[in-house]
mmCIF file of C-alpha atoms and ligand atoms in Angstrom:
data_model
loop_
_atom_site.group_PDB
_atom_site.id
_atom_site.type_symbol
_atom_site.label_atom_id
_atom_site.label_comp_id
_atom_site.label_asym_id
_atom_site.label_seq_id
_atom_site.Cartn_x
_atom_site.Cartn_y
_atom_site.Cartn_z
ATOM 1 C CA MET L 1 -21.808 22.784 -26.474
ATOM 2 C CA SER L 2 -18.062 23.204 -26.127
ATOM 3 C CA TYR L 3 -15.747 22.831 -23.088
ATOM 4 C CA ILE L 4 -14.610 25.939 -21.248
ATOM 5 C CA PHE L 5 -11.258 24.822 -21.571
ATOM 6 C CA GLN L 6 -9.557 21.744 -23.235
ATOM 7 C CA PRO L 7 -9.991 18.717 -20.983
ATOM 8 C CA GLU L 8 -6.942 16.395 -20.102
ATOM 9 C CA ALA L 9 -6.543 13.314 -22.245
ATOM 10 C CA ILE L 10 -8.206 10.152 -20.816
ATOM 11 C CA PRO L 11 -5.442 8.113 -19.003
ATOM 12 C CA SER L 12 -4.515 4.953 -20.922
ATOM 13 C CA VAL L 13 -2.316 2.033 -20.402
ATOM 14 C CA PRO L 14 -0.303 0.001 -23.261
ATOM 15 C CA ILE L 15 -1.579 -3.318 -24.293
ATOM 16 C CA ALA L 16 1.286 -5.986 -24.510
ATOM 17 C CA GLY L 17 1.661 -6.856 -28.319
ATOM 18 C CA SER L 18 -0.679 -4.243 -29.659
ATOM 19 C CA ASP L 19 -0.442 -0.726 -30.845
ATOM 20 C CA GLN L 20 -3.751 0.088 -29.110
ATOM 21 C CA VAL L 21 -4.074 1.475 -25.568
ATOM 22 C CA PHE L 22 -6.583 0.517 -22.567
ATOM 23 C CA PRO L 23 -8.619 3.853 -21.792
ATOM 24 C CA VAL L 24 -8.864 3.914 -17.975
ATOM 25 C CA ARG L 25 -12.276 4.938 -16.434
ATOM 26 C CA ARG L 26 -11.976 4.128 -12.801
ATOM 27 C CA ILE L 27 -9.396 2.515 -10.435
ATOM 28 C CA TYR L 28 -10.799 0.375 -7.636
ATOM 29 C CA CYS L 29 -8.565 -1.288 -4.922
ATOM 30 C CA VAL L 30 -8.958 -4.100 -2.554
ATOM 31 C CA GLY L 31 -7.242 -3.741 0.838
ATOM 32 C CA GLN L 32 -5.843 -6.502 2.805
ATOM 33 C CA ASN L 33 -6.338 -9.484 0.481
ATOM 34 C CA TYR L 34 -3.460 -11.854 1.264
ATOM 35 C CA GLY L 35 -3.406 -13.544 4.594
ATOM 36 C CA ASP L 36 0.189 -12.988 5.406
ATOM 37 C CA HIS L 37 -0.085 -9.154 4.606
ATOM 38 C CA VAL L 38 -3.240 -8.853 6.925
ATOM 39 C CA ARG L 39 -1.327 -10.649 9.815
ATOM 40 C CA GLU L 40 1.731 -8.085 9.413
ATOM 41 C CA MET L 41 -0.659 -5.273 9.594
ATOM 42 C CA GLY L 42 -2.128 -6.797 12.775
ATOM 43 C CA GLY L 43 -5.495 -8.225 11.514
ATOM 44 C CA ASP L 44 -7.335 -11.596 11.159
ATOM 45 C CA PRO L 45 -7.676 -12.683 7.538
ATOM 46 C CA LYS L 46 -11.195 -14.150 7.659
ATOM 47 C CA GLN L 47 -12.642 -11.899 10.064
ATOM 48 C CA ASN L 48 -14.170 -9.076 7.586
ATOM 49 C CA PRO L 49 -15.289 -8.737 4.123
ATOM 50 C CA PRO L 50 -12.840 -7.175 1.614
ATOM 51 C CA VAL L 51 -12.039 -3.368 2.024
ATOM 52 C CA PHE L 52 -12.732 -1.378 -1.139
ATOM 53 C CA PHE L 53 -11.120 2.020 -2.005
ATOM 54 C CA SER L 54 -10.335 3.980 -5.212
ATOM 55 C CA LYS L 55 -7.597 5.853 -6.856
ATOM 56 C CA PRO L 56 -8.315 8.570 -9.490
ATOM 57 C CA ALA L 57 -7.795 7.272 -13.212
ATOM 58 C CA ASN L 58 -4.939 9.791 -13.591
ATOM 59 C CA ALA L 59 -2.943 8.435 -11.034
ATOM 60 C CA VAL L 60 -1.561 5.789 -13.473
ATOM 61 C CA VAL L 61 2.124 5.836 -14.457
ATOM 62 C CA THR L 62 2.945 3.785 -17.639
ATOM 63 C CA ASN L 63 6.019 2.814 -19.875
ATOM 64 C CA ASN L 64 8.302 2.405 -16.855
ATOM 65 C CA GLN L 65 8.376 6.119 -16.276
ATOM 66 C CA ALA L 66 9.986 7.446 -13.038
ATOM 67 C CA VAL L 67 7.572 8.031 -10.220
ATOM 68 C CA ARG L 68 8.221 11.430 -8.094
ATOM 69 C CA TYR L 69 8.099 10.955 -4.387
ATOM 70 C CA PRO L 70 4.779 12.382 -3.151
ATOM 71 C CA SER L 71 4.395 15.418 -0.704
ATOM 72 C CA ALA L 72 3.156 15.175 2.676
ATOM 73 C CA THR L 73 4.685 11.755 3.726
ATOM 74 C CA ASP L 74 7.913 10.212 5.323
ATOM 75 C CA ASN L 75 6.751 6.731 4.962
ATOM 76 C CA LEU L 76 5.987 5.910 1.270
ATOM 77 C CA HIS L 77 5.295 2.142 0.975
ATOM 78 C CA TYR L 78 5.223 0.044 -2.285
ATOM 79 C CA GLU L 79 2.484 -2.747 -2.545
ATOM 80 C CA ALA L 80 2.905 -5.089 -5.682
ATOM 81 C CA GLU L 81 -0.460 -6.067 -6.854
ATOM 82 C CA LEU L 82 -2.098 -8.117 -9.578
ATOM 83 C CA VAL L 83 -4.403 -5.559 -11.593
ATOM 84 C CA VAL L 84 -7.456 -6.671 -13.517
ATOM 85 C CA ALA L 85 -8.580 -4.740 -16.394
ATOM 86 C CA LEU L 86 -12.268 -4.939 -17.248
ATOM 87 C CA GLY L 87 -13.422 -5.080 -20.982
ATOM 88 C CA SER L 88 -17.092 -4.991 -19.797
ATOM 89 C CA GLY L 89 -19.107 -4.886 -16.722
ATOM 90 C CA GLY L 90 -22.376 -4.537 -15.118
ATOM 91 C CA GLY L 91 -24.159 -4.687 -11.582
ATOM 92 C CA ASN L 92 -24.458 -7.552 -9.286
ATOM 93 C CA ILE L 93 -22.194 -9.740 -11.638
ATOM 94 C CA ASP L 94 -22.382 -13.651 -10.726
ATOM 95 C CA ALA L 95 -18.938 -14.817 -9.495
ATOM 96 C CA ALA L 96 -19.354 -17.608 -12.172
ATOM 97 C CA GLN L 97 -19.665 -15.132 -14.987
ATOM 98 C CA ALA L 98 -17.214 -12.597 -13.659
ATOM 99 C CA LEU L 99 -14.013 -13.535 -15.650
ATOM 100 C CA ASP L 100 -15.972 -13.051 -18.936
ATOM 101 C CA CYS L 101 -15.649 -9.260 -18.036
ATOM 102 C CA VAL L 102 -11.856 -9.444 -17.783
ATOM 103 C CA PHE L 103 -9.816 -7.923 -20.785
ATOM 104 C CA GLY L 104 -6.444 -8.760 -19.322
ATOM 105 C CA TYR L 105 -4.126 -8.276 -16.300
ATOM 106 C CA ALA L 106 -1.148 -6.213 -15.470
ATOM 107 C CA ILE L 107 1.342 -5.887 -12.366
ATOM 108 C CA GLY L 108 0.825 -2.576 -10.654
ATOM 109 C CA ILE L 109 2.075 -0.983 -7.614
ATOM 110 C CA ASP L 110 -0.379 0.518 -4.906
ATOM 111 C CA PHE L 111 1.656 3.384 -3.630
ATOM 112 C CA THR L 112 0.646 4.382 -0.154
ATOM 113 C CA ARG L 113 1.465 7.118 2.321
ATOM 114 C CA ARG L 114 1.579 4.701 5.353
ATOM 115 C CA ASP L 115 2.014 7.341 7.824
ATOM 116 C CA LEU L 116 -1.117 9.170 6.623
ATOM 117 C CA GLN L 117 -3.073 5.901 6.342
ATOM 118 C CA ALA L 118 -2.164 4.906 9.780
ATOM 119 C CA ALA L 119 -3.334 8.355 11.100
ATOM 120 C CA ALA L 120 -6.494 7.911 9.159
ATOM 121 C CA LYS L 121 -7.285 4.330 10.659
ATOM 122 C CA GLN L 122 -6.470 5.665 14.051
ATOM 123 C CA SER L 123 -9.069 8.546 13.703
ATOM 124 C CA GLY L 124 -11.619 6.719 11.660
ATOM 125 C CA LYS L 125 -11.103 9.091 8.684
ATOM 126 C CA PRO L 126 -11.147 8.203 4.943
ATOM 127 C CA TRP L 127 -8.082 6.879 3.168
ATOM 128 C CA ASP L 128 -8.229 9.178 0.144
ATOM 129 C CA ALA L 129 -4.942 11.284 0.982
ATOM 130 C CA ALA L 130 -3.021 8.267 1.935
ATOM 131 C CA LYS L 131 -3.914 6.222 -1.488
ATOM 132 C CA GLY L 132 -5.285 8.476 -4.181
ATOM 133 C CA PHE L 133 -2.338 10.761 -4.697
ATOM 134 C CA ASP L 134 -0.676 11.848 -7.945
ATOM 135 C CA GLU L 135 1.287 9.035 -9.678
ATOM 136 C CA SER L 136 0.131 6.505 -7.051
ATOM 137 C CA ALA L 137 -0.628 3.751 -9.606
ATOM 138 C CA PRO L 138 2.307 2.702 -11.922
ATOM 139 C CA LEU L 139 1.520 -0.362 -13.721
ATOM 140 C CA SER L 140 2.960 -2.592 -16.587
ATOM 141 C CA ALA L 141 1.397 -2.896 -20.062
ATOM 142 C CA ILE L 142 -1.927 -4.986 -19.871
ATOM 143 C CA ALA L 143 -1.504 -8.608 -21.025
ATOM 144 C CA PRO L 144 -4.826 -9.901 -22.809
ATOM 145 C CA ALA L 145 -6.351 -12.421 -20.440
ATOM 146 C CA ASP L 146 -6.272 -15.483 -22.707
ATOM 147 C CA HIS L 147 -4.372 -18.250 -21.019
ATOM 148 C CA ILE L 148 -3.561 -16.421 -17.917
ATOM 149 C CA ASP L 149 -4.727 -17.926 -14.717
ATOM 150 C CA PRO L 150 -5.360 -15.105 -12.292
ATOM 151 C CA GLN L 151 -5.174 -17.533 -9.445
ATOM 152 C CA SER L 152 -1.804 -19.060 -9.576
ATOM 153 C CA GLY L 153 1.659 -17.459 -10.427
ATOM 154 C CA ARG L 154 4.485 -15.830 -8.579
ATOM 155 C CA ILE L 155 4.029 -12.319 -7.436
ATOM 156 C CA TRP L 156 7.210 -10.539 -6.692
ATOM 157 C CA LEU L 157 8.810 -7.022 -5.968
ATOM 158 C CA SER L 158 12.495 -5.997 -5.569
ATOM 159 C CA VAL L 159 14.090 -2.863 -4.402
ATOM 160 C CA ASN L 160 17.497 -2.233 -5.841
ATOM 161 C CA GLY L 161 17.789 -5.659 -6.573
ATOM 162 C CA GLU L 162 16.779 -7.130 -3.199
ATOM 163 C CA VAL L 163 13.581 -9.096 -3.191
ATOM 164 C CA ARG L 164 11.015 -7.658 -0.645
ATOM 165 C CA GLN L 165 7.827 -9.390 -1.633
ATOM 166 C CA ASP L 166 7.586 -13.025 -3.052
ATOM 167 C CA ALA L 167 4.356 -14.831 -3.020
ATOM 168 C CA ASP L 168 1.853 -16.659 -5.151
ATOM 169 C CA LEU L 169 -1.552 -15.367 -6.190
ATOM 170 C CA SER L 170 -3.031 -18.620 -4.732
ATOM 171 C CA ASP L 171 -2.588 -16.815 -1.586
ATOM 172 C CA MET L 172 -5.207 -14.442 -2.073
ATOM 173 C CA ILE L 173 -8.069 -14.437 0.414
ATOM 174 C CA TRP L 174 -10.813 -13.202 -2.079
ATOM 175 C CA SER L 175 -10.380 -14.514 -5.690
ATOM 176 C CA VAL L 176 -10.561 -12.302 -8.774
ATOM 177 C CA PRO L 177 -14.106 -13.492 -9.685
ATOM 178 C CA GLU L 178 -15.305 -13.022 -5.962
ATOM 179 C CA ILE L 179 -13.724 -9.408 -6.004
ATOM 180 C CA ILE L 180 -15.575 -8.562 -9.211
ATOM 181 C CA ALA L 181 -18.739 -9.912 -7.774
ATOM 182 C CA GLN L 182 -18.639 -8.087 -4.453
ATOM 183 C CA LEU L 183 -17.505 -4.818 -6.186
ATOM 184 C CA SER L 184 -20.393 -5.050 -8.613
ATOM 185 C CA THR L 185 -22.866 -4.842 -5.765
ATOM 186 C CA LEU L 186 -21.521 -1.359 -4.713
ATOM 187 C CA TYR L 187 -20.686 0.076 -8.224
ATOM 188 C CA THR L 188 -21.730 -0.662 -11.854
ATOM 189 C CA LEU L 189 -18.522 -1.692 -13.349
ATOM 190 C CA LYS L 190 -17.603 -0.730 -16.850
ATOM 191 C CA ALA L 191 -15.122 -1.376 -19.561
ATOM 192 C CA GLY L 192 -12.036 0.725 -18.785
ATOM 193 C CA ASP L 193 -12.177 0.010 -15.074
ATOM 194 C CA LEU L 194 -9.066 -1.199 -13.223
ATOM 195 C CA ILE L 195 -9.080 -3.256 -10.088
ATOM 196 C CA PHE L 196 -5.900 -3.563 -7.776
ATOM 197 C CA THR L 197 -6.416 -6.920 -5.965
ATOM 198 C CA GLY L 198 -4.324 -6.345 -2.772
ATOM 199 C CA THR L 199 -0.775 -7.106 -1.753
ATOM 200 C CA PRO L 200 1.204 -9.863 -0.154
ATOM 201 C CA ALA L 201 3.526 -9.409 2.886
ATOM 202 C CA GLY L 202 6.797 -7.426 2.811
ATOM 203 C CA VAL L 203 5.766 -4.082 2.298
ATOM 204 C CA SER L 204 8.140 -1.359 3.478
ATOM 205 C CA ALA L 205 9.402 2.349 2.711
ATOM 206 C CA VAL L 206 11.196 3.356 0.002
ATOM 207 C CA ILE L 207 13.187 6.670 -0.777
ATOM 208 C CA PRO L 208 14.145 8.677 -3.879
ATOM 209 C CA GLY L 209 16.887 7.057 -5.920
ATOM 210 C CA ASP L 210 15.513 3.479 -5.196
ATOM 211 C CA ARG L 211 14.883 1.385 -8.165
ATOM 212 C CA ILE L 212 11.483 -0.616 -7.973
ATOM 213 C CA LYS L 213 11.175 -3.669 -10.046
ATOM 214 C CA ALA L 214 7.986 -6.122 -9.763
ATOM 215 C CA GLY L 215 6.420 -9.109 -12.003
ATOM 216 C CA ILE L 216 3.824 -11.682 -12.010
ATOM 217 C CA ALA L 217 4.604 -14.781 -14.011
ATOM 218 C CA ASP L 218 2.726 -14.902 -17.209
ATOM 219 C CA VAL L 219 1.401 -11.240 -16.771
ATOM 220 C CA GLY L 220 4.338 -9.036 -17.042
ATOM 221 C CA GLU L 221 6.891 -6.813 -15.298
ATOM 222 C CA ILE L 222 7.414 -3.264 -14.311
ATOM 223 C CA GLU L 223 10.676 -1.550 -13.308
ATOM 224 C CA PHE L 224 11.068 2.177 -12.602
ATOM 225 C CA GLU L 225 13.106 4.597 -10.416
ATOM 226 C CA LEU L 226 11.558 6.690 -7.547
ATOM 227 C CA ILE L 227 12.890 10.235 -7.815
ATOM 228 C CA ALA L 228 12.780 13.414 -5.790
ATOM 229 C CA ALA L 229 9.864 15.424 -6.303
ATOM 230 C CA ASP L 230 11.972 18.430 -7.619
ATOM 231 C CA ASN L 231 13.787 16.317 -10.082
ATOM 232 C CA SER L 232 11.633 16.977 -13.092
HETATM 233 MN MN1 MN B 1 -2.844 -2.159 -1.691
#
Protein backbone atom coordinates (compact mmCIF):
# COMPACT_ATOMS: atom_id res chain seq x y z
CA MET A 1 0.00 0.00 0.00
CA SER A 2 1.22 3.49 -0.72
CA TYR A 3 -0.32 6.87 0.00
CA ILE A 4 -1.86 8.71 -2.95
CA PHE A 5 0.13 11.76 -1.79
CA GLN A 6 2.76 12.38 0.86
CA PRO A 7 0.98 12.91 4.22
CA GLU A 8 1.89 15.86 6.43
CA ALA A 9 4.39 15.19 9.20
CA ILE A 10 2.87 14.38 12.61
CA PRO A 11 2.67 17.63 14.63
CA SER A 12 5.14 17.65 17.51
CA VAL A 13 6.17 19.69 20.53
CA PRO A 14 9.71 20.17 21.88
CA ILE A 15 10.54 18.59 25.25
CA ALA A 16 12.45 20.82 27.67
CA GLY A 17 16.00 19.59 28.21
CA SER A 18 15.81 16.98 25.44
CA ASP A 19 16.55 16.64 21.72
CA GLN A 20 13.48 14.44 21.37
CA VAL A 21 10.01 15.79 20.56
CA PHE A 22 6.51 14.85 21.71
CA PRO A 23 4.26 13.62 18.84
CA VAL A 24 0.74 15.04 19.12
CA ARG A 25 -2.17 12.65 18.61
CA ARG A 26 -5.23 14.63 19.71
CA ILE A 27 -5.92 17.91 21.51
CA TYR A 28 -8.72 17.92 24.06
CA CYS A 29 -9.80 21.06 25.92
CA VAL A 30 -11.82 21.79 29.05
CA GLY A 31 -14.10 24.81 29.07
CA GLN A 32 -14.86 26.90 32.14
CA ASN A 33 -12.57 25.34 34.74
CA TYR A 34 -11.72 28.31 36.97
CA GLY A 35 -14.46 29.77 39.16
CA ASP A 36 -13.60 33.41 38.42
CA HIS A 37 -13.59 32.89 34.62
CA VAL A 38 -16.92 31.02 34.76
CA ARG A 39 -18.38 33.95 36.69
CA GLU A 40 -16.98 36.53 34.24
CA MET A 41 -18.68 34.57 31.44
CA GLY A 42 -21.94 34.67 33.41
CA GLY A 43 -22.10 31.10 34.79
CA ASP A 44 -22.21 29.27 38.10
CA PRO A 45 -18.97 27.28 38.65
CA LYS A 46 -20.48 24.29 40.43
CA GLN A 47 -23.65 23.92 38.42
CA ASN A 48 -22.49 21.67 35.57
CA PRO A 49 -19.84 19.01 34.81
CA PRO A 50 -16.82 20.09 32.69
CA VAL A 51 -17.41 21.00 29.06
CA PHE A 52 -15.02 19.18 26.70
CA PHE A 53 -14.19 20.19 23.13
CA SER A 54 -11.23 19.57 20.85
CA LYS A 55 -8.82 21.14 18.42
CA PRO A 56 -7.03 19.44 15.53
CA ALA A 57 -3.51 18.22 16.35
CA ASN A 58 -2.03 20.46 13.66
CA ALA A 59 -3.34 23.58 15.44
CA VAL A 60 -0.18 23.53 17.60
CA VAL A 61 2.37 26.32 17.20
CA THR A 62 5.74 25.74 18.86
CA ASN A 63 9.12 27.40 19.47
CA ASN A 64 7.59 30.86 20.09
CA GLN A 65 6.73 31.21 16.41
CA ALA A 66 4.49 34.14 15.48
CA VAL A 67 0.77 33.37 15.21
CA ARG A 68 -1.24 34.74 12.27
CA TYR A 69 -4.48 36.51 13.12
CA PRO A 70 -7.26 34.15 11.95
CA SER A 71 -9.91 34.91 9.35
CA ALA A 72 -13.61 35.40 10.13
CA THR A 73 -13.29 37.11 13.53
CA ASP A 74 -13.16 40.61 14.97
CA ASN A 75 -12.80 39.39 18.56
CA LEU A 76 -9.86 37.00 19.00
CA HIS A 77 -9.30 36.14 22.68
CA TYR A 78 -6.31 34.52 24.38
CA GLU A 79 -6.83 31.95 27.16
CA ALA A 80 -3.71 30.92 29.11
CA GLU A 81 -3.94 27.29 30.22
CA LEU A 82 -2.03 24.45 31.84
CA VAL A 83 -1.57 21.78 29.16
CA VAL A 84 -1.26 18.12 30.17
CA ALA A 85 0.76 15.85 27.83
CA LEU A 86 -0.09 12.16 28.16
CA GLY A 87 2.59 9.45 27.97
CA SER A 88 0.00 6.67 28.25
CA GLY A 89 -3.76 6.42 28.43
CA GLY A 90 -6.75 4.10 28.49
CA GLY A 91 -10.48 4.20 29.07
CA ASN A 92 -12.33 4.70 32.35
CA ILE A 93 -9.14 5.72 34.15
CA ASP A 94 -9.43 5.95 37.92
CA ALA A 95 -8.66 9.46 39.18
CA ALA A 96 -6.32 7.96 41.81
CA GLN A 97 -4.13 6.50 39.02
CA ALA A 98 -4.63 9.28 36.45
CA LEU A 99 -1.36 11.13 37.08
CA ASP A 100 0.53 7.94 36.13
CA CYS A 101 -0.55 8.69 32.52
CA VAL A 102 1.04 12.15 32.48
CA PHE A 103 4.32 12.60 30.61
CA GLY A 104 4.63 16.32 31.27
CA TYR A 105 3.13 19.79 31.33
CA ALA A 106 3.26 22.95 29.23
CA ILE A 107 1.77 26.44 29.15
CA GLY A 108 -0.55 26.86 26.17
CA ILE A 109 -2.92 29.44 24.69
CA ASP A 110 -6.43 28.35 23.73
CA PHE A 111 -7.10 31.01 21.08
CA THR A 112 -10.82 31.61 20.62
CA ARG A 113 -12.91 33.45 18.04
CA ARG A 114 -15.11 34.83 20.82
CA ASP A 115 -17.65 36.36 18.42
CA LEU A 116 -18.20 33.01 16.70
CA GLN A 117 -18.35 31.22 20.05
CA ALA A 118 -20.97 33.65 21.36
CA ALA A 119 -23.08 33.14 18.23
CA ALA A 120 -22.73 29.35 18.52
CA LYS A 121 -23.72 29.39 22.20
CA GLN A 122 -26.73 31.56 21.45
CA SER A 123 -28.02 29.30 18.68
CA GLY A 124 -27.02 25.99 20.31
CA LYS A 125 -24.51 25.16 17.55
CA PRO A 126 -21.07 23.49 17.80
CA TRP A 127 -17.94 25.42 18.83
CA ASP A 128 -15.62 24.01 16.18
CA ALA A 129 -15.06 27.17 14.15
CA ALA A 130 -14.68 29.19 17.37
CA LYS A 131 -11.98 26.92 18.79
CA GLY A 132 -10.43 24.53 16.27
CA PHE A 133 -8.94 26.88 13.69
CA ASP A 134 -5.40 26.99 12.24
CA GLU A 135 -2.68 28.05 14.71
CA SER A 136 -5.18 28.15 17.58
CA ALA A 137 -2.97 26.23 20.04
CA PRO A 138 0.46 27.78 20.64
CA LEU A 139 2.31 26.11 23.49
CA SER A 140 5.66 26.01 25.24
CA ALA A 141 8.09 23.12 25.34
CA ILE A 142 6.80 20.26 27.50
CA ALA A 143 8.41 19.97 30.92
CA PRO A 144 8.63 16.35 32.12
CA ALA A 145 6.18 15.75 34.98
CA ASP A 146 8.76 14.84 37.64
CA HIS A 147 8.57 17.25 40.56
CA ILE A 148 5.73 19.31 39.00
CA ASP A 149 2.55 19.67 41.08
CA PRO A 150 -0.30 20.37 38.62
CA GLN A 151 -2.50 21.71 41.42
CA SER A 152 -0.42 24.64 42.56
CA GLY A 153 1.62 27.39 40.98
CA ARG A 154 1.08 30.82 39.45
CA ILE A 155 -0.42 30.97 35.95
CA TRP A 156 -0.25 34.34 34.20
CA LEU A 157 -0.44 36.05 30.82
CA SER A 158 0.64 39.50 29.67
CA VAL A 159 -0.06 41.51 26.51
CA ASN A 160 2.63 44.03 25.54
CA GLY A 161 4.04 43.75 29.07
CA GLU A 162 0.73 44.37 30.88
CA VAL A 163 -0.44 41.43 33.02
CA ARG A 164 -4.00 40.44 32.06
CA GLN A 165 -4.39 37.00 33.67
CA ASP A 166 -2.88 36.20 37.06
CA ALA A 167 -4.15 33.22 39.03
CA ASP A 168 -3.10 29.98 40.69
CA LEU A 169 -3.61 26.43 39.45
CA SER A 170 -5.24 25.70 42.82
CA ASP A 171 -8.23 27.78 41.60
CA MET A 172 -9.22 25.03 39.16
CA ILE A 173 -12.72 23.66 39.66
CA TRP A 174 -11.81 20.19 38.35
CA SER A 175 -8.30 18.90 39.12
CA VAL A 176 -6.00 17.33 36.52
CA PRO A 177 -6.72 13.76 37.80
CA GLU A 178 -10.48 14.44 37.70
CA ILE A 179 -10.23 15.85 34.17
CA ILE A 180 -8.29 12.80 32.92
CA ALA A 181 -10.74 10.43 34.62
CA GLN A 182 -13.82 12.16 33.21
CA LEU A 183 -12.36 12.59 29.71
CA SER A 184 -11.47 8.88 29.65
CA THR A 185 -15.15 7.97 30.08
CA LEU A 186 -15.80 9.66 26.71
CA TYR A 187 -12.67 8.75 24.72
CA THR A 188 -9.92 6.14 24.94
CA LEU A 189 -6.92 8.31 25.81
CA LYS A 190 -3.52 7.53 24.34
CA ALA A 191 0.10 8.62 24.47
CA GLY A 192 0.44 11.83 22.49
CA ASP A 193 -2.84 13.34 23.63
CA LEU A 194 -2.74 16.93 24.93
CA ILE A 195 -5.35 18.31 27.33
CA PHE A 196 -5.86 22.08 27.71
CA THR A 197 -7.29 22.42 31.22
CA GLY A 198 -9.18 25.73 31.11
CA THR A 199 -8.34 29.37 31.75
CA PRO A 200 -8.66 31.77 34.70
CA ALA A 201 -10.35 35.20 34.54
CA GLY A 202 -8.93 38.06 32.50
CA VAL A 203 -9.56 36.99 28.91
CA SER A 204 -9.80 39.79 26.35
CA ALA A 205 -9.21 40.64 22.71
CA VAL A 206 -5.83 40.95 21.02
CA ILE A 207 -4.87 42.42 17.64
CA PRO A 208 -2.02 42.03 15.16
CA GLY A 209 1.16 43.55 16.56
CA ASP A 210 0.41 42.48 20.13
CA ARG A 211 3.14 40.58 21.96
CA ILE A 212 1.78 37.81 24.17
CA LYS A 213 3.77 36.25 26.99
CA ALA A 214 2.51 33.64 29.45
CA GLY A 215 3.87 31.23 32.00
CA ILE A 216 3.26 28.74 34.77
CA ALA A 217 5.65 28.49 37.71
CA ASP A 218 7.84 25.35 37.46
CA VAL A 219 6.37 24.51 34.01
CA GLY A 220 7.64 27.09 31.53
CA GLU A 221 6.93 30.19 29.50
CA ILE A 222 5.81 31.10 26.01
CA GLU A 223 6.28 34.42 24.19
CA PHE A 224 5.24 35.26 20.65
CA GLU A 225 3.84 37.97 18.40
CA LEU A 226 0.40 38.01 16.86
CA ILE A 227 0.82 39.11 13.24
CA ALA A 228 -1.49 40.07 10.38
CA ALA A 229 -2.64 37.16 8.24
CA ASP A 230 -0.92 38.46 5.10
CA ASN A 231 2.33 39.10 6.94
CA SER A 232 3.96 35.76 6.10
MN1 LIG B 1 -10.04 27.47 27.07
